[in-house]
Amino acid sequence: MANTATSLSSCGAPAVHFNRSSENLAAAPPAKQKAKYKERGNVLAEDQIVQMSKQLETFKSNLEEFASKHKQEIRKNSQFRVQFQEMCSTIGVDPLASGKGFWSEMLGVGDFYYELGVQIIEVCLALKHRNGGLITLDELHHRVLKGRGKYAQDVSQDDLMRAIKKLKVMGNGFGMIPVGGSYLVQSVPAELNMDHTVVLQLAEKKGYVTVSEIKDSLKWEKERACHVLDHLLKEGLAWLDSQAAEEAQYWLPALFAELTSRDVTPEEANQMTP
Amino acid sequence: MSFEWPWQYNFPPFFTLQPNVDTRQKQLAAWCSLALSYCRHHKLYTLDVMEAQESPVFNNKKMERKLSIEAIQVVFEELRKKGEFSSWLDKNKSRCLVMWRRPEEWGKLIHQWVSRGAFPAHAGLSERRGGRKEFHGLEDWMLLRSLQALQTDGKAEIIIMDDGKGVKFF
């Protein structure tokens, strides 16, 4: 792996050669000077391009060699994929930038993430009626792995996040909200601003939050807290519990830990609204 | 076989009637399902709302959450509207019938049983009920409705006898 990285980065920056002219530009009159400089600029640019093309050819054939050697690894090994992606970003290349072309064809990287994206959408749709379109990365990971079965390729949380980013770009209403050291994956285009996000993060610890907790932790006015909670209720992301001992609690099904192990029952499946 | 609780049963807000309309729809659908399966499992045919509030299905003691009387009434009203799985015995909605199996379905079962020769084609109403485990505890009103359904179908006839009712099967 290290050797290959070296051979790629040895492509380096293109070298630029200057043509020496016998003319002494400094001595010429201003207008002519300007024209000459422009001409020289063009010549230099052409030169650069020729050099860069050569560099690119070398780079490309190195990459093709790399790809054929490591295509299997990319599909099978999630650790390898992480390193590969990091290497690509060092060079300033995004292997997922386009569905077609060199990367997806040579390496099959695009296919892998595209298929994963489809799986992620399926899981989110299946659970939307329960959690309103919000799911923890952990639960998503658990269910994706389950769906893939025993003999399928290994999928890491890093893979999920990349696939989700790709979905986001395609405008699928996907987003990731950082909470408690991990993420909540949002799969419906609910309007969630900073206030909502911050309350979600607060709710992460116990799976629910109260007006008092919001006021104490975030130093907000009661109105602001209620406004956010009402919005979460409206979006179907939170449920109201008015039988709690001290004050009303707002629970998020997405954060309700016990859901992780439970499957969708056939009865639930019948209840799901399209 | 012990009764399996759905995930919602351990979710505290499940016992609060939800203010958001869409969420409430999901909640009621889940409650209807749960109420019916619970009644089916325990072979309950009638329900007194006040008593039901203390039954485990509507009262999760461990979690200290229970459905209000009003909410229980909403659930059974929903069951009634959804497809006549329930019907009120009084105007105050304090008692209701629970038809986790509809009269037509009962009728079919009874007819099958009779066709297999389990009983003579002529028999008293109470005799109909003995024997098969399936029909154990089947209350009179339900049995009658089932037979009426069969009658409508032309598969049976209810006969008024001196000492009660009898049924003739075709």
Tab-separated table of N, CA, C and O in Angstrom, chain A residues 128-130 233-234 236 239-244 249 251 253 256 258-259 262 267-268 271, chain B residues 5-8 10-13 15-16 18-20 23 26-27 29-30 33 37 65-66:
chain	number	residue	atom	x	y	z
A	128	LYS	N	-39.823	4.755	8.837
A	128	LYS	CA	-40.280	6.136	8.911
A	128	LYS	C	-41.556	6.281	9.730
A	128	LYS	O	-41.712	7.245	10.472
A	129	HIS	N	-42.447	5.308	9.645
A	129	HIS	CA	-43.718	5.442	10.356
A	129	HIS	C	-43.503	5.398	11.861
A	129	HIS	O	-44.313	5.868	12.631
A	130	ARG	N	-42.375	4.813	12.280
A	130	ARG	CA	-42.084	4.717	13.707
A	130	ARG	C	-41.372	5.954	14.219
A	130	ARG	O	-41.680	6.480	15.262
A	233	LEU	N	-43.024	17.861	17.418
A	233	LEU	CA	-44.277	17.094	17.467
A	233	LEU	C	-44.950	17.131	16.102
A	233	LEU	O	-45.424	16.124	15.593
A	234	LYS	N	-44.975	18.306	15.520
A	234	LYS	CA	-45.630	18.516	14.236
A	234	LYS	C	-44.980	17.682	13.134
A	234	LYS	O	-45.653	17.158	12.248
A	236	GLY	N	-43.652	14.894	13.512
A	236	GLY	CA	-43.763	13.465	13.799
A	236	GLY	C	-42.472	12.874	14.332
A	236	GLY	O	-42.296	11.655	14.341
A	239	TRP	N	-42.979	12.427	20.389
A	239	TRP	CA	-44.279	12.101	20.956
A	239	TRP	C	-44.358	12.727	22.339
A	239	TRP	O	-43.342	12.816	23.043
A	240	LEU	N	-45.580	13.096	22.746
A	240	LEU	CA	-45.783	13.736	24.037
A	240	LEU	C	-46.126	12.708	25.109
A	240	LEU	O	-46.967	11.838	24.907
A	241	ASP	N	-45.475	12.826	26.257
A	241	ASP	CA	-45.821	11.984	27.402
A	241	ASP	C	-46.268	12.909	28.522
A	241	ASP	O	-45.451	13.594	29.140
A	242	SER	N	-47.582	12.931	28.797
A	242	SER	CA	-48.072	13.878	29.803
A	242	SER	C	-48.290	13.218	31.160
A	242	SER	O	-48.849	13.832	32.060
A	243	GLN	N	-47.841	11.977	31.298
A	243	GLN	CA	-48.034	11.296	32.583
A	243	GLN	C	-46.749	11.199	33.390
A	243	GLN	O	-46.693	10.498	34.397
A	244	ALA	N	-45.723	11.902	32.942
A	244	ALA	CA	-44.473	11.883	33.701
A	244	ALA	C	-44.686	12.621	35.011
A	244	ALA	O	-45.497	13.536	35.088
A	249	GLN	N	-42.967	15.202	29.125
A	249	GLN	CA	-41.732	14.767	28.504
A	249	GLN	C	-41.966	14.586	27.010
A	249	GLN	O	-43.027	14.141	26.588
A	251	TRP	N	-40.595	12.634	23.877
A	251	TRP	CA	-39.775	11.477	23.537
A	251	TRP	C	-39.546	11.376	22.037
A	251	TRP	O	-40.447	11.642	21.244
A	253	PRO	N	-38.846	8.705	19.172
A	253	PRO	CA	-38.755	7.278	18.833
A	253	PRO	C	-37.397	6.903	18.243
A	253	PRO	O	-36.905	5.811	18.465
A	256	PHE	N	-35.185	5.883	20.937
A	256	PHE	CA	-35.688	4.896	21.873
A	256	PHE	C	-34.946	3.590	21.669
A	256	PHE	O	-35.216	2.841	20.749
A	258	GLU	N	-34.791	0.615	22.760
A	258	GLU	CA	-35.363	-0.719	22.630
A	258	GLU	C	-35.778	-1.069	21.218
A	258	GLU	O	-36.021	-2.209	20.901
A	259	LEU	N	-35.925	-0.063	20.378
A	259	LEU	CA	-36.372	-0.330	19.017
A	259	LEU	C	-35.336	-1.081	18.215
A	259	LEU	O	-35.641	-1.768	17.274
A	262	ARG	N	-35.972	-4.701	17.768
A	262	ARG	CA	-37.254	-5.198	17.311
A	262	ARG	C	-37.441	-5.055	15.823
A	262	ARG	O	-37.169	-4.021	15.247
A	267	GLU	N	-48.148	-6.704	11.411
A	267	GLU	CA	-49.238	-5.778	11.724
A	267	GLU	C	-48.796	-4.338	11.519
A	267	GLU	O	-49.520	-3.516	10.973
A	268	GLU	N	-47.587	-4.062	12.001
A	268	GLU	CA	-47.051	-2.720	11.829
A	268	GLU	C	-46.915	-2.391	10.355
A	268	GLU	O	-47.189	-1.285	9.911
A	271	GLN	N	-49.840	-1.061	8.917
A	271	GLN	CA	-50.226	0.265	9.369
A	271	GLN	C	-49.449	1.367	8.686
A	271	GLN	O	-49.778	2.524	8.797
B	5	TRP	N	-45.798	-8.334	23.761
B	5	TRP	CA	-46.113	-6.919	23.694
B	5	TRP	C	-45.365	-6.242	22.549
B	5	TRP	O	-44.186	-6.497	22.340
B	6	PRO	N	-46.035	-5.335	21.830
B	6	PRO	CA	-45.331	-4.598	20.778
B	6	PRO	C	-44.394	-3.555	21.395
B	6	PRO	O	-44.567	-3.220	22.573
B	7	TRP	N	-43.435	-3.036	20.639
B	7	TRP	CA	-42.462	-2.090	21.188
B	7	TRP	C	-43.154	-0.880	21.806
B	7	TRP	O	-42.675	-0.319	22.799
B	8	GLN	N	-44.301	-0.476	21.231
B	8	GLN	CA	-44.989	0.717	21.725
B	8	GLN	C	-45.407	0.581	23.195
B	8	GLN	O	-45.504	1.577	23.916
B	10	ASN	N	-43.853	-0.357	25.677
B	10	ASN	CA	-42.832	0.126	26.607
B	10	ASN	C	-42.367	1.540	26.311
B	10	ASN	O	-41.368	2.008	26.861
B	11	PHE	N	-43.097	2.204	25.445
B	11	PHE	CA	-42.772	3.570	25.054
B	11	PHE	C	-43.746	4.497	25.794
B	11	PHE	O	-44.934	4.569	25.444
B	12	PRO	N	-43.276	5.216	26.834
B	12	PRO	CA	-44.181	5.996	27.697
B	12	PRO	C	-45.235	6.839	26.972
B	12	PRO	O	-46.399	6.828	27.371
B	13	PRO	N	-44.874	7.572	25.909
B	13	PRO	CA	-45.884	8.431	25.276
B	13	PRO	C	-47.040	7.649	24.645
B	13	PRO	O	-48.071	8.246	24.323
B	15	PHE	N	-49.113	5.939	25.946
B	15	PHE	CA	-50.290	5.988	26.815
B	15	PHE	C	-50.876	7.390	26.942
B	15	PHE	O	-51.802	7.616	27.724
B	16	THR	N	-50.340	8.331	26.180
B	16	THR	CA	-50.895	9.681	26.125
B	16	THR	C	-51.483	9.877	24.744
B	16	THR	O	-50.790	9.674	23.742
B	18	GLN	N	-52.023	11.415	21.539
B	18	GLN	CA	-51.133	12.375	20.922
B	18	GLN	C	-51.853	13.572	20.322
B	18	GLN	O	-52.889	13.418	19.656
B	19	PRO	N	-51.304	14.764	20.547
B	19	PRO	CA	-51.916	15.979	20.020
B	19	PRO	C	-51.773	16.109	18.499
B	19	PRO	O	-52.647	16.662	17.839
B	20	ASN	N	-50.667	15.610	17.956
B	20	ASN	CA	-50.457	15.725	16.520
B	20	ASN	C	-51.326	14.703	15.784
B	20	ASN	O	-51.285	13.508	16.090
B	23	THR	N	-49.547	11.659	14.052
B	23	THR	CA	-48.981	10.762	15.058
B	23	THR	C	-50.106	10.021	15.767
B	23	THR	O	-49.993	8.835	16.054
B	26	LYS	N	-51.285	7.004	13.839
B	26	LYS	CA	-50.374	5.859	13.989
B	26	LYS	C	-50.585	5.215	15.359
B	26	LYS	O	-50.588	3.999	15.497
B	27	GLN	N	-50.744	6.071	16.359
B	27	GLN	CA	-50.909	5.581	17.722
B	27	GLN	C	-52.185	4.755	17.843
B	27	GLN	O	-52.181	3.655	18.398
B	29	ALA	N	-53.866	3.272	15.464
B	29	ALA	CA	-53.753	2.030	14.700
B	29	ALA	C	-53.053	0.974	15.542
B	29	ALA	O	-53.474	-0.190	15.586
B	30	ALA	N	-51.989	1.370	16.217
B	30	ALA	CA	-51.247	0.432	17.054
B	30	ALA	C	-52.094	-0.036	18.240
B	30	ALA	O	-52.082	-1.219	18.604
B	33	SER	N	-54.767	-2.550	17.125
B	33	SER	CA	-54.110	-3.832	16.918
B	33	SER	C	-53.867	-4.534	18.249
B	33	SER	O	-54.182	-5.715	18.429
B	37	SER	N	-55.644	-8.014	19.642
B	37	SER	CA	-54.850	-9.234	19.897
B	37	SER	C	-54.927	-9.653	21.347
B	37	SER	O	-54.956	-10.841	21.650
B	65	ARG	N	-47.695	4.063	33.584
B	65	ARG	CA	-48.441	4.780	32.574
B	65	ARG	C	-49.709	3.995	32.250
B	65	ARG	O	-49.661	2.779	32.134
B	66	LYS	N	-50.839	4.718	32.116
B	66	LYS	CA	-52.034	4.014	31.690
B	66	LYS	C	-52.879	4.906	30.794
B	66	LYS	O	-52.835	6.133	30.887
